Amino acid sequence: MQKKRTAILISGRGSNMSSLIKAAQAPDFPAEISLVVSNRPDAAGLTVAKAAGVRTMVLNHREFADRIAFDASLDAHLRIESIDIVCLAGFMRLLTPWLVERWRNRMINVHPSLLPSFPGLDTHGRALEAGVRFHGCTVHFVRPEMDSGPIILQSAVPVQLDDTPDSLAARVLRQEHIIYPSALNLLAAGRLTVEDERVAIEGARMSAEVMVAPRV
Ligand code: GAR
């Protein structure tokens, strides 16, 4: 099996990145983490990636004239490294439609809400304010509009009466760490197809298997 060369893009602590690196250490995992790129030189995740033996790269967005120049450089680096799949993991920067289209159906993102509810920032505070009974997280293919695109996996968590944004975030994050590696596994194994902007999972035996983190 030829493992898919995967790059992870981060901006901060990189806990989702860590969950992907850990999962990819399994001999039968169909992706290998070849590169971690941060747009912030001070991202804590860089240290974690290095400690795990993963090559890291900083592309400081402040050193580029504009968004297009940054994205062109990012794209060039990904191509030089023969990257097959890009995982956004807390990468807090909007990408240009040009870059997103170049990586169409090969770039995925994790977002801390049940999309299409609560795109953007402060998802946990907004979920509490809206009074929803269930919140959660989504892994989806990336499309030009922020936090949108065909949904691969979601996991729902119940909202407790005494939840704060922080307690809810912690419960959701644990689920992110489960569904993101599962989604990368499915993509790298070639089990995902996108039709009419909906994702089909080859070999998923029942709908329950795609609603909660499936064992793949
Ligand atoms: C995660 O909760 C991720 O879902 C979120 O940022 C956090 C990054 O944490 N991403 C977004 O909000 C994207 N719109 P991490 O650096 O520990 O993985």
Short mmCIF file of C-alpha atoms and ligand atoms in Angstrom, two decimals:
data_model
loop_
_atom_site.label_atom_id
_atom_site.label_comp_id
_atom_site.label_asym_id
_atom_site.label_seq_id
_atom_site.Cartn_x
_atom_site.Cartn_y
_atom_site.Cartn_z
CA MET A 1 0.00 0.00 0.00
CA GLN A 2 1.33 3.40 -1.03
CA LYS A 3 0.57 5.72 1.88
CA LYS A 4 -0.90 9.10 0.94
CA ARG A 5 1.49 11.94 1.68
CA THR A 6 -0.38 14.30 3.99
CA ALA A 7 0.34 17.86 5.11
CA ILE A 8 -1.28 19.38 8.19
CA LEU A 9 -1.79 23.15 8.38
CA ILE A 10 -1.93 24.69 11.85
CA SER A 11 -1.96 28.09 13.54
CA GLY A 12 -1.89 27.19 17.23
CA ARG A 13 -1.65 24.41 19.80
CA GLY A 14 -2.19 21.59 17.32
CA SER A 15 -4.13 19.06 19.38
CA ASN A 16 -5.98 17.85 16.28
CA MET A 17 -2.64 17.67 14.49
CA SER A 18 -1.38 15.43 17.31
CA SER A 19 -4.36 13.12 16.96
CA LEU A 20 -3.63 12.76 13.23
CA ILE A 21 0.09 12.14 13.80
CA LYS A 22 -0.71 9.50 16.42
CA ALA A 23 -3.25 7.71 14.23
CA ALA A 24 -0.86 7.74 11.27
CA GLN A 25 1.74 5.87 13.30
CA ALA A 26 -0.31 2.68 12.94
CA PRO A 27 1.37 0.53 10.28
CA ASP A 28 -1.89 -0.04 8.39
CA PHE A 29 -2.99 3.63 8.38
CA PRO A 30 -3.31 4.67 4.71
CA ALA A 31 -1.79 8.17 5.19
CA GLU A 32 1.58 9.35 6.45
CA ILE A 33 2.09 12.81 7.90
CA SER A 34 4.85 14.21 5.73
CA LEU A 35 4.77 17.87 6.70
CA VAL A 36 3.29 20.32 9.21
CA VAL A 37 2.98 23.93 8.07
CA SER A 38 2.19 26.83 10.39
CA ASN A 39 1.40 30.38 9.35
CA ARG A 40 2.51 31.51 12.82
CA PRO A 41 6.12 31.08 13.91
CA ASP A 42 5.05 30.81 17.58
CA ALA A 43 2.46 28.03 17.10
CA ALA A 44 2.87 25.56 19.98
CA GLY A 45 2.01 22.71 17.63
CA LEU A 46 5.33 23.15 15.82
CA THR A 47 7.26 21.93 18.87
CA VAL A 48 4.92 18.97 19.25
CA ALA A 49 5.31 18.00 15.58
CA LYS A 50 9.10 18.22 15.76
CA ALA A 51 9.13 16.08 18.89
CA ALA A 52 7.11 13.49 16.99
CA GLY A 53 9.71 13.50 14.23
CA VAL A 54 7.53 15.26 11.65
CA ARG A 55 9.09 17.84 9.35
CA THR A 56 7.79 21.37 10.00
CA MET A 57 7.73 24.58 8.02
CA VAL A 58 6.74 28.14 8.92
CA LEU A 59 5.12 30.30 6.28
CA ASN A 60 4.61 33.55 8.14
CA HIS A 61 1.68 35.28 6.49
CA ARG A 62 2.99 38.66 7.63
CA GLU A 63 5.93 38.25 5.29
CA PHE A 64 3.75 38.07 2.19
CA ALA A 65 2.35 41.01 0.27
CA ASP A 66 -1.17 39.62 0.13
CA ARG A 67 -3.29 36.51 0.42
CA ILE A 68 -2.58 35.40 -3.13
CA ALA A 69 1.18 35.55 -2.64
CA PHE A 70 0.89 33.51 0.58
CA ASP A 71 -1.33 30.89 -1.03
CA ALA A 72 0.89 30.61 -4.11
CA SER A 73 3.90 29.93 -1.90
CA LEU A 74 1.95 27.42 0.20
CA ASP A 75 0.76 25.64 -2.93
CA ALA A 76 4.30 25.50 -4.34
CA HIS A 77 5.64 23.95 -1.14
CA LEU A 78 2.88 21.36 -1.02
CA ARG A 79 3.62 20.39 -4.61
CA ILE A 80 7.39 20.23 -4.10
CA GLU A 81 6.71 17.81 -1.26
CA SER A 82 4.39 15.71 -3.47
CA ILE A 83 1.57 16.14 -0.99
CA ASP A 84 -1.62 14.21 -1.79
CA ILE A 85 -3.89 15.38 1.04
CA VAL A 86 -4.06 18.59 3.09
CA CYS A 87 -5.64 18.65 6.56
CA LEU A 88 -6.51 22.00 8.11
CA ALA A 89 -6.23 21.63 11.88
CA GLY A 90 -6.98 24.88 13.64
CA PHE A 91 -5.57 26.78 10.66
CA MET A 92 -7.11 30.19 11.31
CA ARG A 93 -6.63 31.80 7.93
CA LEU A 94 -8.98 32.09 5.02
CA LEU A 95 -7.62 30.50 1.87
CA THR A 96 -8.21 32.00 -1.57
CA PRO A 97 -10.75 30.27 -3.84
CA TRP A 98 -7.83 29.64 -6.22
CA LEU A 99 -5.98 27.47 -3.66
CA VAL A 100 -9.13 25.75 -2.45
CA GLU A 101 -10.07 24.77 -6.01
CA ARG A 102 -6.58 23.44 -6.71
CA TRP A 103 -7.00 21.08 -3.77
CA ARG A 104 -10.66 20.30 -4.36
CA ASN A 105 -11.67 17.07 -2.61
CA ARG A 106 -8.10 16.64 -1.35
CA MET A 107 -8.29 19.27 1.43
CA ILE A 108 -10.29 18.66 4.61
CA ASN A 109 -11.03 20.68 7.75
CA VAL A 110 -12.28 20.06 11.27
CA HIS A 111 -14.71 22.57 12.72
CA PRO A 112 -16.10 22.68 16.28
CA SER A 113 -19.82 22.69 15.49
CA LEU A 114 -22.43 20.62 13.72
CA LEU A 115 -22.19 22.43 10.39
CA PRO A 116 -23.96 24.15 8.77
CA SER A 117 -24.79 25.54 12.22
CA PHE A 118 -22.28 27.95 13.72
CA PRO A 119 -19.57 28.50 11.12
CA GLY A 120 -16.87 30.95 12.21
CA LEU A 121 -15.51 31.72 15.66
CA ASP A 122 -16.77 31.23 19.25
CA THR A 123 -18.92 28.28 18.23
CA HIS A 124 -19.35 26.99 21.79
CA GLY A 125 -20.49 30.32 23.24
CA ARG A 126 -22.89 30.78 20.36
CA ALA A 127 -24.29 27.26 20.76
CA LEU A 128 -24.98 27.94 24.45
CA GLU A 129 -26.57 31.28 23.60
CA ALA A 130 -28.82 29.60 21.02
CA GLY A 131 -29.91 27.01 23.60
CA VAL A 132 -29.23 24.01 21.38
CA ARG A 133 -29.49 20.60 23.09
CA PHE A 134 -26.81 19.01 20.95
CA HIS A 135 -23.55 20.48 19.74
CA GLY A 136 -20.55 18.77 18.18
CA CYS A 137 -17.98 18.81 15.44
CA THR A 138 -17.66 18.23 11.73
CA VAL A 139 -14.95 17.09 9.33
CA HIS A 140 -15.68 18.32 5.82
CA PHE A 141 -14.11 18.89 2.43
CA VAL A 142 -13.01 22.50 2.06
CA ARG A 143 -14.85 24.87 -0.25
CA PRO A 144 -14.12 28.59 -0.78
CA GLU A 145 -16.77 29.81 1.67
CA MET A 146 -15.56 29.67 5.27
CA ASP A 147 -16.39 26.46 7.18
CA SER A 148 -18.47 25.04 4.35
CA GLY A 149 -18.22 22.00 2.14
CA PRO A 150 -19.39 18.39 1.84
CA ILE A 151 -19.63 16.73 5.25
CA ILE A 152 -17.55 13.61 5.83
CA LEU A 153 -18.13 12.82 9.52
CA GLN A 154 -19.85 14.49 12.45
CA SER A 155 -20.07 13.71 16.13
CA ALA A 156 -22.74 15.14 18.40
CA VAL A 157 -22.42 15.79 22.13
CA PRO A 158 -25.31 16.65 24.48
CA VAL A 159 -25.24 20.14 25.98
CA GLN A 160 -25.37 19.99 29.80
CA LEU A 161 -27.39 22.53 31.80
CA ASP A 162 -24.30 23.78 33.60
CA ASP A 163 -22.02 23.89 30.55
CA THR A 164 -19.72 26.85 30.01
CA PRO A 165 -18.09 27.54 26.63
CA ASP A 166 -14.91 25.93 28.02
CA SER A 167 -16.54 22.75 29.34
CA LEU A 168 -18.45 22.32 26.10
CA ALA A 169 -15.31 22.98 24.04
CA ALA A 170 -13.42 20.28 25.94
CA ARG A 171 -16.18 17.71 25.34
CA VAL A 172 -16.37 18.59 21.64
CA LEU A 173 -12.56 18.54 21.26
CA ARG A 174 -12.42 14.93 22.46
CA GLN A 175 -14.77 14.05 19.60
CA GLU A 176 -12.71 16.07 17.10
CA HIS A 177 -9.75 13.90 18.03
CA ILE A 178 -11.78 10.81 17.15
CA ILE A 179 -13.50 11.82 13.93
CA TYR A 180 -10.58 13.66 12.30
CA PRO A 181 -8.28 10.62 12.13
CA SER A 182 -11.26 8.50 11.01
CA ALA A 183 -12.05 10.94 8.19
CA LEU A 184 -8.42 11.06 7.05
CA ASN A 185 -8.34 7.28 7.09
CA LEU A 186 -11.43 7.13 4.86
CA LEU A 187 -10.10 9.73 2.43
CA ALA A 188 -6.61 8.22 2.18
CA ALA A 189 -8.07 4.76 1.67
CA GLY A 190 -10.05 6.07 -1.29
CA ARG A 191 -13.39 5.33 0.34
CA LEU A 192 -14.95 8.78 -0.16
CA THR A 193 -16.76 10.09 -3.22
CA VAL A 194 -18.44 13.46 -3.59
CA GLU A 195 -21.55 13.68 -5.69
CA ASP A 196 -23.85 16.73 -5.76
CA GLU A 197 -21.77 18.05 -2.87
CA ARG A 198 -22.68 15.12 -0.65
CA VAL A 199 -20.20 12.52 0.52
CA ALA A 200 -20.70 8.80 0.08
CA ILE A 201 -18.59 6.40 2.14
CA GLU A 202 -17.75 3.16 0.43
CA GLY A 203 -18.41 0.16 2.59
CA ALA A 204 -20.26 2.03 5.35
CA ARG A 205 -22.69 -0.64 6.41
CA MET A 206 -25.35 1.44 8.15
CA SER A 207 -26.17 5.05 8.67
CA ALA A 208 -25.14 4.79 12.34
CA GLU A 209 -21.64 4.18 11.11
CA VAL A 210 -21.37 7.66 9.62
CA MET A 211 -23.15 9.50 12.44
CA VAL A 212 -20.77 8.50 15.18
CA ALA A 213 -17.08 7.93 14.78
CA PRO A 214 -16.91 4.71 12.81
CA ARG A 215 -14.26 2.09 13.47
CA VAL A 216 -12.43 2.08 10.15
C1 GAR B 1 -10.22 23.14 17.07
O1 GAR B 1 -11.30 23.12 17.98
C2 GAR B 1 -10.73 23.24 15.64
O2 GAR B 1 -11.94 22.55 15.45
C3 GAR B 1 -10.94 24.72 15.48
O3 GAR B 1 -9.83 25.28 16.13
C4 GAR B 1 -9.41 24.42 17.19
C5 GAR B 1 -7.94 24.15 17.02
O4 GAR B 1 -7.43 23.41 18.09
N1 GAR B 1 -11.04 25.10 14.10
C6 GAR B 1 -11.85 26.05 13.64
O5 GAR B 1 -12.53 26.74 14.36
C7 GAR B 1 -11.86 26.19 12.13
N2 GAR B 1 -12.91 27.03 11.71
P1 GAR B 1 -6.12 22.57 17.94
O6 GAR B 1 -5.03 23.53 17.42
O7 GAR B 1 -5.80 22.10 19.33
O8 GAR B 1 -6.37 21.45 16.98
#
